C-alpha positions as YAML, in Angstrom:
chain: A
units: angstrom
residues:
- id: 1
  name: MET
  ca: [-0.40, -0.33, 0.33]
- id: 2
  name: ASP
  ca: [1.40, 3.57, -1.36]
- id: 3
  name: ASN
  ca: [1.77, 6.23, 1.14]
- id: 4
  name: ALA
  ca: [-1.03, 8.07, -0.10]
- id: 5
  name: SER
  ca: [-3.49, 5.12, 0.20]
- id: 6
  name: ARG
  ca: [-2.24, 4.76, 3.95]
- id: 7
  name: SER
  ca: [-2.77, 7.92, 4.80]
- id: 8
  name: GLU
  ca: [-6.77, 8.03, 3.46]
- id: 9
  name: ARG
  ca: [-7.27, 5.02, 4.89]
- id: 10
  name: SER
  ca: [-5.79, 6.53, 8.68]
- id: 11
  name: ARG
  ca: [-8.10, 9.30, 7.34]
- id: 12
  name: ASN
  ca: [-11.14, 7.42, 7.20]
- id: 13
  name: ALA
  ca: [-10.56, 5.60, 10.05]
- id: 14
  name: ALA
  ca: [-10.69, 8.62, 12.45]
- id: 15
  name: LEU
  ca: [-13.53, 9.58, 10.84]
- id: 16
  name: GLU
  ca: [-15.47, 6.03, 11.60]
- id: 17
  name: ALA
  ca: [-14.31, 6.39, 15.44]
- id: 18
  name: ALA
  ca: [-15.57, 10.20, 15.74]
- id: 19
  name: ILE
  ca: [-19.01, 9.50, 14.26]
- id: 20
  name: ALA
  ca: [-19.02, 6.50, 16.61]
- id: 21
  name: ILE
  ca: [-17.91, 8.04, 19.54]
- id: 22
  name: ILE
  ca: [-20.23, 10.90, 19.50]
- id: 23
  name: ALA
  ca: [-23.47, 8.33, 18.65]
- id: 24
  name: ARG
  ca: [-22.44, 6.13, 21.52]
- id: 25
  name: ASP
  ca: [-20.91, 8.95, 24.36]
- id: 26
  name: GLY
  ca: [-22.33, 12.45, 22.74]
- id: 27
  name: PRO
  ca: [-20.35, 15.35, 21.28]
- id: 28
  name: GLY
  ca: [-18.46, 16.33, 24.32]
- id: 29
  name: ARG
  ca: [-16.44, 13.06, 24.91]
- id: 30
  name: LEU
  ca: [-15.00, 13.18, 21.47]
- id: 31
  name: THR
  ca: [-11.20, 14.30, 21.65]
- id: 32
  name: LEU
  ca: [-8.08, 13.12, 19.79]
- id: 33
  name: ASP
  ca: [-7.06, 10.71, 22.46]
- id: 34
  name: ALA
  ca: [-10.96, 8.92, 22.46]
- id: 35
  name: ILE
  ca: [-10.54, 8.44, 18.61]
- id: 36
  name: ALA
  ca: [-7.15, 7.23, 19.28]
- id: 37
  name: ARG
  ca: [-8.53, 4.63, 20.98]
- id: 38
  name: GLU
  ca: [-11.44, 3.74, 19.11]
- id: 39
  name: SER
  ca: [-9.66, 3.71, 15.59]
- id: 40
  name: GLY
  ca: [-6.64, 1.84, 16.77]
- id: 41
  name: LEU
  ca: [-4.59, 4.06, 15.36]
- id: 42
  name: SER
  ca: [-1.62, 6.19, 18.19]
- id: 43
  name: LYS
  ca: [-2.29, 9.36, 19.01]
- id: 44
  name: GLY
  ca: [0.69, 10.94, 16.69]
- id: 45
  name: GLY
  ca: [-1.09, 9.07, 13.65]
- id: 46
  name: VAL
  ca: [-4.49, 10.97, 14.45]
- id: 47
  name: MET
  ca: [-2.55, 14.22, 14.49]
- id: 48
  name: HIS
  ca: [-0.70, 13.40, 11.44]
- id: 49
  name: GLN
  ca: [-4.45, 13.62, 9.76]
- id: 50
  name: PHE
  ca: [-6.19, 16.10, 12.08]
- id: 51
  name: ARG
  ca: [-4.13, 18.64, 14.60]
- id: 52
  name: THR
  ca: [-7.38, 19.77, 16.32]
- id: 53
  name: LYS
  ca: [-10.53, 18.75, 18.09]
- id: 54
  name: GLU
  ca: [-12.55, 21.54, 15.35]
- id: 55
  name: ALA
  ca: [-10.25, 20.40, 12.10]
- id: 56
  name: VAL
  ca: [-12.28, 16.21, 12.83]
- id: 57
  name: LEU
  ca: [-15.45, 17.91, 13.16]
- id: 58
  name: LYS
  ca: [-15.08, 20.29, 9.83]
- id: 59
  name: ALA
  ca: [-14.11, 16.80, 7.89]
- id: 60
  name: LEU
  ca: [-16.34, 15.16, 9.34]
- id: 61
  name: LEU
  ca: [-19.69, 17.53, 8.26]
- id: 62
  name: GLY
  ca: [-17.81, 18.22, 4.71]
- id: 63
  name: ARG
  ca: [-17.51, 14.21, 4.60]
- id: 64
  name: GLN
  ca: [-21.43, 13.86, 5.60]
- id: 65
  name: MET
  ca: [-22.15, 16.99, 3.31]
- id: 66
  name: ALA
  ca: [-21.20, 15.31, 0.42]
- id: 67
  name: HIS
  ca: [-22.51, 12.10, 1.14]
- id: 68
  name: PHE
  ca: [-25.98, 13.58, 1.62]
- id: 69
  name: GLU
  ca: [-25.49, 15.95, -1.09]
- id: 70
  name: GLU
  ca: [-24.75, 13.01, -2.93]
- id: 71
  name: PHE
  ca: [-27.48, 10.88, -2.31]
- id: 72
  name: ALA
  ca: [-29.90, 14.01, -3.12]
- id: 73
  name: THR
  ca: [-28.09, 14.61, -6.44]
- id: 74
  name: SER
  ca: [-29.64, 10.88, -6.81]
- id: 75
  name: THR
  ca: [-32.85, 11.37, -5.86]
- id: 76
  name: MET
  ca: [-33.09, 14.62, -7.58]
- id: 77
  name: ALA
  ca: [-32.78, 12.93, -11.07]
- id: 78
  name: LYS
  ca: [-35.53, 9.87, -9.99]
- id: 79
  name: VAL
  ca: [-38.39, 12.29, -9.26]
- id: 80
  name: SER
  ca: [-37.99, 14.80, -11.14]
- id: 81
  name: ALA
  ca: [-40.25, 13.44, -14.37]
- id: 82
  name: THR
  ca: [-42.79, 12.29, -11.18]
- id: 83
  name: SER
  ca: [-43.13, 14.99, -8.62]
- id: 84
  name: ALA
  ca: [-44.82, 18.27, -9.06]
- id: 85
  name: ASN
  ca: [-41.93, 19.08, -6.35]
- id: 86
  name: PRO
  ca: [-39.17, 17.47, -7.03]
- id: 87
  name: ASN
  ca: [-37.14, 20.38, -4.49]
- id: 88
  name: LEU
  ca: [-39.32, 19.13, -1.47]
- id: 89
  name: ALA
  ca: [-39.71, 15.51, -2.56]
- id: 90
  name: THR
  ca: [-35.82, 15.40, -2.81]
- id: 91
  name: GLN
  ca: [-35.18, 17.30, 0.94]
- id: 92
  name: LEU
  ca: [-37.75, 15.01, 2.61]
- id: 93
  name: ALA
  ca: [-36.25, 11.43, 0.91]
- id: 94
  name: THR
  ca: [-32.49, 13.01, 2.06]
- id: 95
  name: VAL
  ca: [-33.72, 13.74, 6.01]
- id: 96
  name: ARG
  ca: [-35.57, 10.68, 5.94]
- id: 97
  name: GLU
  ca: [-32.48, 8.92, 4.77]
- id: 98
  name: ALA
  ca: [-30.48, 10.78, 7.59]
- id: 99
  name: ALA
  ca: [-33.13, 9.11, 10.19]
- id: 100
  name: ILE
  ca: [-32.39, 6.64, 9.62]
- id: 101
  name: SER
  ca: [-28.79, 6.32, 8.96]
- id: 102
  name: PRO
  ca: [-26.35, 4.83, 10.96]
- id: 103
  name: ASN
  ca: [-23.94, 7.47, 10.48]
- id: 104
  name: SER
  ca: [-26.16, 9.97, 10.46]
- id: 105
  name: ALA
  ca: [-25.38, 13.81, 9.26]
- id: 106
  name: ALA
  ca: [-27.29, 15.04, 11.61]
- id: 107
  name: LEU
  ca: [-24.89, 13.88, 14.36]
- id: 108
  name: ALA
  ca: [-21.95, 16.08, 12.78]
- id: 109
  name: LEU
  ca: [-24.40, 18.51, 12.67]
- id: 110
  name: VAL
  ca: [-24.96, 18.26, 16.16]
- id: 111
  name: ALA
  ca: [-21.44, 17.85, 17.24]
- id: 112
  name: ALA
  ca: [-20.25, 20.84, 15.25]
- id: 113
  name: MET
  ca: [-23.30, 22.88, 17.10]
- id: 114
  name: VAL
  ca: [-22.26, 21.75, 20.20]
- id: 115
  name: GLU
  ca: [-18.55, 22.27, 19.88]
- id: 116
  name: ASN
  ca: [-18.32, 25.18, 17.67]
- id: 117
  name: PRO
  ca: [-21.71, 27.33, 16.93]
- id: 118
  name: SER
  ca: [-19.92, 28.86, 13.77]
- id: 119
  name: LEU
  ca: [-19.10, 26.09, 11.71]
- id: 120
  name: MET
  ca: [-23.22, 26.10, 11.09]
- id: 121
  name: ALA
  ca: [-22.58, 29.27, 8.14]
- id: 122
  name: LEU
  ca: [-22.20, 26.29, 5.66]
- id: 123
  name: PRO
  ca: [-25.11, 24.19, 6.18]
- id: 124
  name: ARG
  ca: [-27.28, 27.26, 7.29]
- id: 125
  name: GLU
  ca: [-25.96, 28.79, 3.85]
- id: 126
  name: ARG
  ca: [-26.98, 25.28, 1.58]
- id: 127
  name: GLU
  ca: [-30.22, 24.32, 3.46]
- id: 128
  name: MET
  ca: [-31.25, 28.85, 2.86]
- id: 129
  name: GLU
  ca: [-30.85, 27.42, -0.88]
- id: 130
  name: ARG
  ca: [-33.09, 24.32, -0.54]
- id: 131
  name: MET
  ca: [-35.67, 26.37, 0.86]
- id: 132
  name: ALA
  ca: [-35.53, 28.62, -1.34]
- id: 133
  name: ALA
  ca: [-36.16, 26.21, -4.25]
- id: 134
  name: ILE
  ca: [-38.70, 24.72, -2.51]
- id: 135
  name: ARG
  ca: [-40.87, 28.06, -1.77]
- id: 136
  name: GLU
  ca: [-39.92, 29.01, -5.55]
- id: 137
  name: GLU
  ca: [-41.96, 25.59, -7.06]
- id: 138
  name: ALA
  ca: [-44.50, 25.13, -4.20]
- id: 139
  name: THR
  ca: [-47.99, 26.13, -5.45]
- id: 140
  name: ASP
  ca: [-48.65, 26.79, -1.48]
- id: 141
  name: PRO
  ca: [-45.58, 27.57, -0.37]
- id: 142
  name: ASP
  ca: [-46.95, 27.80, 3.62]
- id: 143
  name: LEU
  ca: [-47.93, 23.99, 3.02]
- id: 144
  name: ALA
  ca: [-44.64, 22.67, 1.59]
- id: 145
  name: MET
  ca: [-42.49, 24.54, 4.65]
- id: 146
  name: LEU
  ca: [-44.81, 22.79, 7.27]
- id: 147
  name: ARG
  ca: [-44.09, 19.21, 5.25]
- id: 148
  name: TRP
  ca: [-40.16, 19.65, 5.36]
- id: 149
  name: ALA
  ca: [-40.75, 20.92, 9.11]
- id: 150
  name: GLY
  ca: [-42.49, 17.79, 9.96]
- id: 151
  name: ALA
  ca: [-39.75, 15.91, 8.54]
- id: 152
  name: MET
  ca: [-37.17, 17.69, 10.25]
- id: 153
  name: GLY
  ca: [-39.11, 17.33, 13.61]
- id: 154
  name: LEU
  ca: [-39.19, 13.33, 13.34]
- id: 155
  name: LEU
  ca: [-35.48, 13.21, 12.49]
- id: 156
  name: LEU
  ca: [-34.66, 15.97, 15.50]
- id: 157
  name: SER
  ca: [-36.83, 14.07, 18.07]
- id: 158
  name: SER
  ca: [-35.19, 10.66, 17.23]
- id: 159
  name: LEU
  ca: [-31.92, 12.77, 17.18]
- id: 160
  name: PHE
  ca: [-32.34, 13.45, 20.69]
- id: 161
  name: GLY
  ca: [-34.73, 10.56, 22.03]
- id: 162
  name: MET
  ca: [-37.45, 12.36, 22.54]
- id: 163
  name: SER
  ca: [-39.49, 10.73, 19.94]
- id: 164
  name: PRO
  ca: [-42.35, 8.24, 21.70]
- id: 165
  name: LEU
  ca: [-42.60, 7.03, 17.79]
- id: 166
  name: SER
  ca: [-41.46, 3.30, 16.89]
- id: 167
  name: LYS
  ca: [-39.64, 3.08, 13.74]
- id: 168
  name: ASP
  ca: [-42.02, 1.84, 12.00]
- id: 169
  name: GLU
  ca: [-44.47, 4.83, 12.77]
- id: 170
  name: HIS
  ca: [-41.59, 7.07, 11.62]
- id: 171
  name: GLN
  ca: [-41.72, 5.28, 8.22]
- id: 172
  name: ARG
  ca: [-45.19, 5.87, 8.03]
- id: 173
  name: LEU
  ca: [-45.39, 9.50, 8.87]
- id: 174
  name: PHE
  ca: [-41.99, 9.82, 6.51]
- id: 175
  name: ALA
  ca: [-43.92, 8.20, 3.53]
- id: 176
  name: ARG
  ca: [-47.03, 10.78, 4.31]
- id: 177
  name: LEU
  ca: [-45.42, 13.74, 4.19]
- id: 178
  name: LEU
  ca: [-43.54, 12.41, 1.02]
- id: 179
  name: ASP
  ca: [-47.07, 11.84, -0.74]
- id: 180
  name: ASP
  ca: [-47.99, 14.84, -2.88]
- id: 181
  name: ALA
  ca: [-51.73, 13.41, -2.83]
- id: 182
  name: GLN
  ca: [-52.13, 13.44, 1.04]
- id: 183
  name: TRP
  ca: [-51.71, 16.78, 0.56]
- id: 184
  name: THR
  ca: [-52.86, 18.87, -2.55]
- id: 185
  name: GLY
  ca: [-56.68, 19.10, -1.60]
- id: 186
  name: LEU
  ca: [-54.89, 21.51, 1.34]
- id: 187
  name: GLU
  ca: [-53.11, 23.44, -0.94]
- id: 188
  name: ARG
  ca: [-54.41, 27.27, -0.82]
- id: 189
  name: PRO
  ca: [-52.22, 29.21, -3.49]
- id: 190
  name: ALA
  ca: [-50.72, 32.38, -2.02]
- id: 191
  name: ALA
  ca: [-52.33, 35.19, -3.28]
- id: 192
  name: LYS
  ca: [-50.88, 37.58, -5.72]
- id: 193
  name: ARG
  ca: [-51.15, 41.34, -4.38]
- id: 194
  name: THR
  ca: [-50.32, 44.32, -5.69]
- id: 195
  name: VAL
  ca: [-50.31, 47.82, -4.67]
- id: 196
  name: LYS
  ca: [-51.54, 50.77, -6.83]
- id: 197
  name: SER
  ca: [-48.69, 53.68, -7.54]
- id: 198
  name: GLY
  ca: [-49.27, 56.05, -5.25]
- id: 199
  name: ALA
  ca: [-51.97, 53.92, -2.97]
- id: 200
  name: PRO
  ca: [-51.14, 54.22, 1.04]
- id: 201
  name: SER
  ca: [-49.84, 51.01, 2.77]
- id: 202
  name: ALA
  ca: [-52.84, 49.56, 5.17]
- id: 203
  name: ALA
  ca: [-50.48, 50.05, 7.81]
- id: 204
  name: LYS
  ca: [-50.32, 53.63, 7.16]
- id: 205
  name: ALA
  ca: [-53.92, 53.53, 6.05]
- id: 206
  name: ALA
  ca: [-55.11, 51.96, 9.87]
- id: 207
  name: THR
  ca: [-53.31, 54.83, 11.35]
- id: 208
  name: PRO
  ca: [-55.09, 57.25, 13.41]
- id: 209
  name: ARG
  ca: [-54.76, 61.13, 12.32]
- id: 210
  name: LYS
  ca: [-53.38, 63.38, 14.74]
- id: 211
  name: ARG
  ca: [-55.72, 66.32, 15.61]
- id: 212
  name: ALA
  ca: [-54.83, 69.76, 14.84]
...
């Protein structure tokens, strides 16, 4: 095995160990020493890949985001021809995948948030882009956001051990969130409001005049 392959193998072993520690013991127990013990690498071997815990979290977050971006790209290609809301369908399916994945991206996100909230800037920016695309395609943007929020609620409640639902119930609810036919009858298209030039706004019109 050449040096590049050996280095990549050590890097992956360290990241897999980090995920295992976060899942089992929580992000507070993630240290370079713990990663060395979990992975079977020497601490020097871990530090050759990552000088600090923050560097581990950045790499872990990047790897998990890349994994789910790939999943989302594949899903979008499948649903584009069949769904009226392909961006929403893709996001819901991706959240469901994160919820059932043993090495969930959500674990990396939580660990990053606990250790250094500034690390959340990149995933937050990406999420805002997704939300804009979902709103743009939706007949009823509010209902689309509610479906997305429902999926995120299922994910986070499960992640934090707060959900009273069984796995089967989770999957059934995710399936309902994904089924456009369940929601079409509830859609209320957003009214396009136009304000005539020179006309006072509703807020100004409702403001009582001062007495002379």
